[in-house]
Amino acid sequence: MRPIEVPPYQLQTLISTSDIPGHSTCLPTQQIRCAQALGSEIYVGFANGELIRFALQADDPNKLESYMVLSRQTVPNDKSIDDIVLLPSLQRALVLSDSQIHFYTLPSLVPVNIKPIRHITVLAVDQQHLQRPPPSNNGPVEPVHFCAIKRNAIGMYSIRGDRLLFMKEIPLPAGATLAKRSGFTLCVANKSEYQMIDLENASAFDVIPISQAMDPVPFIVNPFITVIDRSEFLMLSYTGASTMGLFITSNGDPVRGTLEWGQHPISLSFDYPYITALLPNGTIEAHSVENQTIAQVISAPSNADLDERKKLIASLHGYLVPSTERSSKMRMVPVSLLRGQPIVQ
């Protein structure tokens, strides 16, 4: 299918390594492990355990606003930061590092007085709670529920402010390498299968295999799960010749159509109504979830820059991007001042 005439996305550099004091300008992208954005803030996690907060600032009225380092933290033991999850409704951030979940305040990244949750392999926050807006002055603050998955068990937790509540634990014999939660449904991927888990009844069933290839595959087939709606998930399954994207309800029923990629994606992101995939050759493809057609194809960068594209991340509440569209129309002009008669009160 031909992409639409007006593409939904454009690429723009927001942060370069030269913007990070103390980091070499030749810092390899492998050092960046994860990132999240909210409003005028971007949070980046590094392999050395650094958590850096960037803020959109304008130091010079004659120059375009840019993201600059505002604060930085280092997680205990200086271990790699594997995941950052922002909770705007609580003004909190959950950071997964060294198999532990740490808690920080937004936007300052000041540690919260909550002991880390240990021995965690996967973190899955309720997608419905992630979509809650920042708190208003008089509005109630509702707790956020999440699953902290260990090697063979699911721990269910609730957080509100500085209070963490353990709710219950559910056995998970096959473990999980990836998980996404929506309400009381948890969709997980273990080493070979996708599973749908009912957290209320502690029941589970297999959905589809991660790989359907009959012959050995010369690369690692990573699973992908995306929450599409309250009771709908997207799962990717490699067939041996291509990768299929299947929309499955929490009951295990297929809905919509099927997405297809010629290569198995290395990253996936959902920003309604588009599913955006980063392919191994550096190409980015955006599909519409409504009609499953290709809406946009962003070509791969030059060979020298091929290593730059590592991951696609969606910002649920949006973030600010500097733009020259308006500033280019503004310029300083001389203004003649006329001396008038003094004003008598």
JSON list of C-alpha atoms in Angstrom, two decimals, residues 108-250:
[
{"chain": "A", "resi": 108, "resn": "SER", "atom": "CA", "xyz": [12.92, 16.49, 40.40]},
{"chain": "A", "resi": 109, "resn": "LEU", "atom": "CA", "xyz": [14.00, 12.79, 40.56]},
{"chain": "A", "resi": 110, "resn": "VAL", "atom": "CA", "xyz": [14.38, 13.03, 44.34]},
{"chain": "A", "resi": 111, "resn": "PRO", "atom": "CA", "xyz": [14.25, 9.48, 45.78]},
{"chain": "A", "resi": 112, "resn": "VAL", "atom": "CA", "xyz": [10.99, 8.55, 47.52]},
{"chain": "A", "resi": 113, "resn": "ASN", "atom": "CA", "xyz": [11.15, 7.02, 51.00]},
{"chain": "A", "resi": 114, "resn": "ILE", "atom": "CA", "xyz": [10.08, 3.56, 49.81]},
{"chain": "A", "resi": 115, "resn": "LYS", "atom": "CA", "xyz": [12.33, 0.50, 50.00]},
{"chain": "A", "resi": 116, "resn": "PRO", "atom": "CA", "xyz": [13.15, -0.97, 46.56]},
{"chain": "A", "resi": 117, "resn": "ILE", "atom": "CA", "xyz": [11.30, -4.09, 45.44]},
{"chain": "A", "resi": 118, "resn": "ARG", "atom": "CA", "xyz": [13.96, -6.74, 44.83]},
{"chain": "A", "resi": 119, "resn": "HIS", "atom": "CA", "xyz": [14.44, -9.77, 42.55]},
{"chain": "A", "resi": 120, "resn": "ILE", "atom": "CA", "xyz": [12.27, -8.30, 39.77]},
{"chain": "A", "resi": 121, "resn": "THR", "atom": "CA", "xyz": [12.70, -9.28, 36.12]},
{"chain": "A", "resi": 122, "resn": "VAL", "atom": "CA", "xyz": [9.76, -7.43, 34.51]},
{"chain": "A", "resi": 123, "resn": "LEU", "atom": "CA", "xyz": [7.67, -4.40, 35.52]},
{"chain": "A", "resi": 124, "resn": "ALA", "atom": "CA", "xyz": [4.12, -3.95, 34.19]},
{"chain": "A", "resi": 125, "resn": "VAL", "atom": "CA", "xyz": [2.05, -0.92, 35.28]},
{"chain": "A", "resi": 126, "resn": "ASP", "atom": "CA", "xyz": [-1.68, -0.86, 34.53]},
{"chain": "A", "resi": 127, "resn": "GLN", "atom": "CA", "xyz": [-1.95, 0.96, 31.19]},
{"chain": "A", "resi": 128, "resn": "GLN", "atom": "CA", "xyz": [-5.24, 2.55, 32.21]},
{"chain": "A", "resi": 129, "resn": "HIS", "atom": "CA", "xyz": [-3.56, 4.11, 35.24]},
{"chain": "A", "resi": 130, "resn": "LEU", "atom": "CA", "xyz": [-0.61, 5.34, 33.15]},
{"chain": "A", "resi": 131, "resn": "GLN", "atom": "CA", "xyz": [-3.05, 7.35, 31.07]},
{"chain": "A", "resi": 132, "resn": "ARG", "atom": "CA", "xyz": [-4.37, 9.33, 34.03]},
{"chain": "A", "resi": 133, "resn": "PRO", "atom": "CA", "xyz": [-3.51, 13.05, 33.81]},
{"chain": "A", "resi": 134, "resn": "PRO", "atom": "CA", "xyz": [-1.40, 14.92, 36.37]},
{"chain": "A", "resi": 135, "resn": "PRO", "atom": "CA", "xyz": [-3.30, 15.75, 39.57]},
{"chain": "A", "resi": 136, "resn": "SER", "atom": "CA", "xyz": [-5.42, 18.88, 39.82]},
{"chain": "A", "resi": 137, "resn": "ASN", "atom": "CA", "xyz": [-5.55, 21.10, 42.90]},
{"chain": "A", "resi": 138, "resn": "ASN", "atom": "CA", "xyz": [-8.81, 19.69, 44.23]},
{"chain": "A", "resi": 139, "resn": "GLY", "atom": "CA", "xyz": [-9.03, 16.34, 42.46]},
{"chain": "A", "resi": 140, "resn": "PRO", "atom": "CA", "xyz": [-8.69, 13.03, 44.33]},
{"chain": "A", "resi": 141, "resn": "VAL", "atom": "CA", "xyz": [-5.45, 11.04, 43.99]},
{"chain": "A", "resi": 142, "resn": "GLU", "atom": "CA", "xyz": [-6.14, 7.46, 42.99]},
{"chain": "A", "resi": 143, "resn": "PRO", "atom": "CA", "xyz": [-3.61, 4.67, 43.59]},
{"chain": "A", "resi": 144, "resn": "VAL", "atom": "CA", "xyz": [-1.72, 3.13, 40.67]},
{"chain": "A", "resi": 145, "resn": "HIS", "atom": "CA", "xyz": [-1.59, -0.65, 40.37]},
{"chain": "A", "resi": 146, "resn": "PHE", "atom": "CA", "xyz": [1.32, -2.56, 38.89]},
{"chain": "A", "resi": 147, "resn": "CYS", "atom": "CA", "xyz": [2.80, -6.05, 38.61]},
{"chain": "A", "resi": 148, "resn": "ALA", "atom": "CA", "xyz": [6.37, -6.79, 39.66]},
{"chain": "A", "resi": 149, "resn": "ILE", "atom": "CA", "xyz": [7.28, -10.12, 38.10]},
{"chain": "A", "resi": 150, "resn": "LYS", "atom": "CA", "xyz": [9.90, -12.37, 39.64]},
{"chain": "A", "resi": 151, "resn": "ARG", "atom": "CA", "xyz": [11.44, -15.50, 38.14]},
{"chain": "A", "resi": 152, "resn": "ASN", "atom": "CA", "xyz": [8.35, -17.64, 38.79]},
{"chain": "A", "resi": 153, "resn": "ALA", "atom": "CA", "xyz": [5.75, -15.38, 40.44]},
{"chain": "A", "resi": 154, "resn": "ILE", "atom": "CA", "xyz": [3.73, -12.21, 39.89]},
{"chain": "A", "resi": 155, "resn": "GLY", "atom": "CA", "xyz": [3.64, -9.70, 42.71]},
{"chain": "A", "resi": 156, "resn": "MET", "atom": "CA", "xyz": [0.70, -7.29, 42.64]},
{"chain": "A", "resi": 157, "resn": "TYR", "atom": "CA", "xyz": [1.25, -3.85, 44.19]},
{"chain": "A", "resi": 158, "resn": "SER", "atom": "CA", "xyz": [-0.49, -0.52, 44.64]},
{"chain": "A", "resi": 159, "resn": "ILE", "atom": "CA", "xyz": [1.23, 2.83, 45.13]},
{"chain": "A", "resi": 160, "resn": "ARG", "atom": "CA", "xyz": [-0.13, 6.20, 46.21]},
{"chain": "A", "resi": 161, "resn": "GLY", "atom": "CA", "xyz": [2.21, 8.99, 47.28]},
{"chain": "A", "resi": 162, "resn": "ASP", "atom": "CA", "xyz": [4.88, 7.54, 49.55]},
{"chain": "A", "resi": 163, "resn": "ARG", "atom": "CA", "xyz": [2.86, 4.45, 50.42]},
{"chain": "A", "resi": 164, "resn": "LEU", "atom": "CA", "xyz": [3.45, 1.10, 48.73]},
{"chain": "A", "resi": 165, "resn": "LEU", "atom": "CA", "xyz": [0.93, -1.68, 49.34]},
{"chain": "A", "resi": 166, "resn": "PHE", "atom": "CA", "xyz": [1.57, -5.35, 48.55]},
{"chain": "A", "resi": 167, "resn": "MET", "atom": "CA", "xyz": [-1.70, -6.96, 47.45]},
{"chain": "A", "resi": 168, "resn": "LYS", "atom": "CA", "xyz": [-1.03, -10.60, 46.58]},
{"chain": "A", "resi": 169, "resn": "GLU", "atom": "CA", "xyz": [1.24, -12.99, 44.68]},
{"chain": "A", "resi": 170, "resn": "ILE", "atom": "CA", "xyz": [0.31, -15.31, 41.81]},
{"chain": "A", "resi": 171, "resn": "PRO", "atom": "CA", "xyz": [2.48, -18.27, 40.72]},
{"chain": "A", "resi": 172, "resn": "LEU", "atom": "CA", "xyz": [4.02, -18.01, 37.25]},
{"chain": "A", "resi": 173, "resn": "PRO", "atom": "CA", "xyz": [5.91, -21.26, 36.66]},
{"chain": "A", "resi": 174, "resn": "ALA", "atom": "CA", "xyz": [7.18, -20.38, 33.16]},
{"chain": "A", "resi": 175, "resn": "GLY", "atom": "CA", "xyz": [8.28, -16.88, 34.16]},
{"chain": "A", "resi": 176, "resn": "ALA", "atom": "CA", "xyz": [8.17, -13.89, 31.84]},
{"chain": "A", "resi": 177, "resn": "THR", "atom": "CA", "xyz": [10.57, -11.86, 29.71]},
{"chain": "A", "resi": 178, "resn": "LEU", "atom": "CA", "xyz": [7.96, -9.20, 28.83]},
{"chain": "A", "resi": 179, "resn": "ALA", "atom": "CA", "xyz": [4.58, -8.16, 30.24]},
{"chain": "A", "resi": 180, "resn": "LYS", "atom": "CA", "xyz": [1.88, -5.54, 29.69]},
{"chain": "A", "resi": 181, "resn": "ARG", "atom": "CA", "xyz": [-1.10, -4.93, 31.96]},
{"chain": "A", "resi": 182, "resn": "SER", "atom": "CA", "xyz": [-4.53, -3.45, 31.30]},
{"chain": "A", "resi": 183, "resn": "GLY", "atom": "CA", "xyz": [-6.98, -3.57, 34.20]},
{"chain": "A", "resi": 184, "resn": "PHE", "atom": "CA", "xyz": [-6.94, -7.05, 35.67]},
{"chain": "A", "resi": 185, "resn": "THR", "atom": "CA", "xyz": [-5.55, -8.65, 32.51]},
{"chain": "A", "resi": 186, "resn": "LEU", "atom": "CA", "xyz": [-1.81, -9.29, 32.21]},
{"chain": "A", "resi": 187, "resn": "CYS", "atom": "CA", "xyz": [-0.37, -10.36, 28.87]},
{"chain": "A", "resi": 188, "resn": "VAL", "atom": "CA", "xyz": [3.07, -11.94, 29.21]},
{"chain": "A", "resi": 189, "resn": "ALA", "atom": "CA", "xyz": [5.69, -13.56, 27.01]},
{"chain": "A", "resi": 190, "resn": "ASN", "atom": "CA", "xyz": [7.82, -16.38, 28.33]},
{"chain": "A", "resi": 191, "resn": "LYS", "atom": "CA", "xyz": [10.61, -18.11, 26.40]},
{"chain": "A", "resi": 192, "resn": "SER", "atom": "CA", "xyz": [8.29, -19.52, 23.73]},
{"chain": "A", "resi": 193, "resn": "GLU", "atom": "CA", "xyz": [4.65, -18.43, 24.13]},
{"chain": "A", "resi": 194, "resn": "TYR", "atom": "CA", "xyz": [2.39, -15.47, 24.78]},
{"chain": "A", "resi": 195, "resn": "GLN", "atom": "CA", "xyz": [0.02, -15.97, 27.69]},
{"chain": "A", "resi": 196, "resn": "MET", "atom": "CA", "xyz": [-3.07, -14.13, 28.89]},
{"chain": "A", "resi": 197, "resn": "ILE", "atom": "CA", "xyz": [-3.47, -14.01, 32.67]},
{"chain": "A", "resi": 198, "resn": "ASP", "atom": "CA", "xyz": [-6.61, -13.12, 34.63]},
{"chain": "A", "resi": 199, "resn": "LEU", "atom": "CA", "xyz": [-5.24, -11.44, 37.76]},
{"chain": "A", "resi": 200, "resn": "GLU", "atom": "CA", "xyz": [-8.55, -11.61, 39.64]},
{"chain": "A", "resi": 201, "resn": "ASN", "atom": "CA", "xyz": [-9.02, -15.35, 39.20]},
{"chain": "A", "resi": 202, "resn": "ALA", "atom": "CA", "xyz": [-5.32, -16.28, 38.90]},
{"chain": "A", "resi": 203, "resn": "SER", "atom": "CA", "xyz": [-6.00, -18.20, 35.69]},
{"chain": "A", "resi": 204, "resn": "ALA", "atom": "CA", "xyz": [-4.01, -18.26, 32.44]},
{"chain": "A", "resi": 205, "resn": "PHE", "atom": "CA", "xyz": [-4.08, -19.63, 28.90]},
{"chain": "A", "resi": 206, "resn": "ASP", "atom": "CA", "xyz": [-1.62, -19.74, 26.00]},
{"chain": "A", "resi": 207, "resn": "VAL", "atom": "CA", "xyz": [-2.33, -17.47, 23.02]},
{"chain": "A", "resi": 208, "resn": "ILE", "atom": "CA", "xyz": [0.23, -17.84, 20.21]},
{"chain": "A", "resi": 209, "resn": "PRO", "atom": "CA", "xyz": [3.90, -18.84, 19.93]},
{"chain": "A", "resi": 210, "resn": "ILE", "atom": "CA", "xyz": [6.52, -16.10, 19.72]},
{"chain": "A", "resi": 211, "resn": "SER", "atom": "CA", "xyz": [8.12, -17.91, 16.77]},
{"chain": "A", "resi": 212, "resn": "GLN", "atom": "CA", "xyz": [6.39, -20.31, 14.39]},
{"chain": "A", "resi": 213, "resn": "ALA", "atom": "CA", "xyz": [9.54, -20.94, 12.32]},
{"chain": "A", "resi": 214, "resn": "MET", "atom": "CA", "xyz": [10.22, -24.62, 11.70]},
{"chain": "A", "resi": 215, "resn": "ASP", "atom": "CA", "xyz": [13.93, -24.16, 10.94]},
{"chain": "A", "resi": 216, "resn": "PRO", "atom": "CA", "xyz": [16.60, -22.61, 13.20]},
{"chain": "A", "resi": 217, "resn": "VAL", "atom": "CA", "xyz": [16.51, -18.81, 13.15]},
{"chain": "A", "resi": 218, "resn": "PRO", "atom": "CA", "xyz": [19.84, -16.94, 12.77]},
{"chain": "A", "resi": 219, "resn": "PHE", "atom": "CA", "xyz": [18.76, -14.17, 15.16]},
{"chain": "A", "resi": 220, "resn": "ILE", "atom": "CA", "xyz": [16.96, -13.75, 18.46]},
{"chain": "A", "resi": 221, "resn": "VAL", "atom": "CA", "xyz": [13.19, -13.46, 17.98]},
{"chain": "A", "resi": 222, "resn": "ASN", "atom": "CA", "xyz": [12.21, -10.98, 20.67]},
{"chain": "A", "resi": 223, "resn": "PRO", "atom": "CA", "xyz": [8.55, -10.84, 21.75]},
{"chain": "A", "resi": 224, "resn": "PHE", "atom": "CA", "xyz": [6.49, -7.65, 21.52]},
{"chain": "A", "resi": 225, "resn": "ILE", "atom": "CA", "xyz": [3.27, -6.81, 23.36]},
{"chain": "A", "resi": 226, "resn": "THR", "atom": "CA", "xyz": [1.37, -3.53, 23.07]},
{"chain": "A", "resi": 227, "resn": "VAL", "atom": "CA", "xyz": [-1.85, -2.49, 24.80]},
{"chain": "A", "resi": 228, "resn": "ILE", "atom": "CA", "xyz": [-4.25, -1.22, 22.14]},
{"chain": "A", "resi": 229, "resn": "ASP", "atom": "CA", "xyz": [-7.43, -0.79, 24.16]},
{"chain": "A", "resi": 230, "resn": "ARG", "atom": "CA", "xyz": [-8.80, -1.68, 27.60]},
{"chain": "A", "resi": 231, "resn": "SER", "atom": "CA", "xyz": [-9.17, -5.35, 26.63]},
{"chain": "A", "resi": 232, "resn": "GLU", "atom": "CA", "xyz": [-7.09, -5.58, 23.43]},
{"chain": "A", "resi": 233, "resn": "PHE", "atom": "CA", "xyz": [-3.41, -6.37, 22.90]},
{"chain": "A", "resi": 234, "resn": "LEU", "atom": "CA", "xyz": [-1.12, -6.55, 19.89]},
{"chain": "A", "resi": 235, "resn": "MET", "atom": "CA", "xyz": [1.36, -9.47, 19.78]},
{"chain": "A", "resi": 236, "resn": "LEU", "atom": "CA", "xyz": [4.03, -10.21, 17.20]},
{"chain": "A", "resi": 237, "resn": "SER", "atom": "CA", "xyz": [4.77, -13.72, 15.96]},
{"chain": "A", "resi": 238, "resn": "TYR", "atom": "CA", "xyz": [7.59, -14.64, 13.59]},
{"chain": "A", "resi": 239, "resn": "THR", "atom": "CA", "xyz": [6.52, -17.13, 10.89]},
{"chain": "A", "resi": 240, "resn": "GLY", "atom": "CA", "xyz": [9.94, -17.95, 9.44]},
{"chain": "A", "resi": 241, "resn": "ALA", "atom": "CA", "xyz": [9.42, -15.75, 6.38]},
{"chain": "A", "resi": 242, "resn": "SER", "atom": "CA", "xyz": [7.90, -12.62, 7.92]},
{"chain": "A", "resi": 243, "resn": "THR", "atom": "CA", "xyz": [6.43, -11.30, 11.17]},
{"chain": "A", "resi": 244, "resn": "MET", "atom": "CA", "xyz": [2.70, -11.08, 11.81]},
{"chain": "A", "resi": 245, "resn": "GLY", "atom": "CA", "xyz": [1.06, -8.64, 14.20]},
{"chain": "A", "resi": 246, "resn": "LEU", "atom": "CA", "xyz": [-2.13, -10.07, 15.72]},
{"chain": "A", "resi": 247, "resn": "PHE", "atom": "CA", "xyz": [-4.74, -8.09, 17.66]},
{"chain": "A", "resi": 248, "resn": "ILE", "atom": "CA", "xyz": [-6.07, -10.29, 20.47]},
{"chain": "A", "resi": 249, "resn": "THR", "atom": "CA", "xyz": [-8.68, -9.56, 23.14]},
{"chain": "A", "resi": 250, "resn": "SER", "atom": "CA", "xyz": [-8.26, -10.49, 26.80]}
]
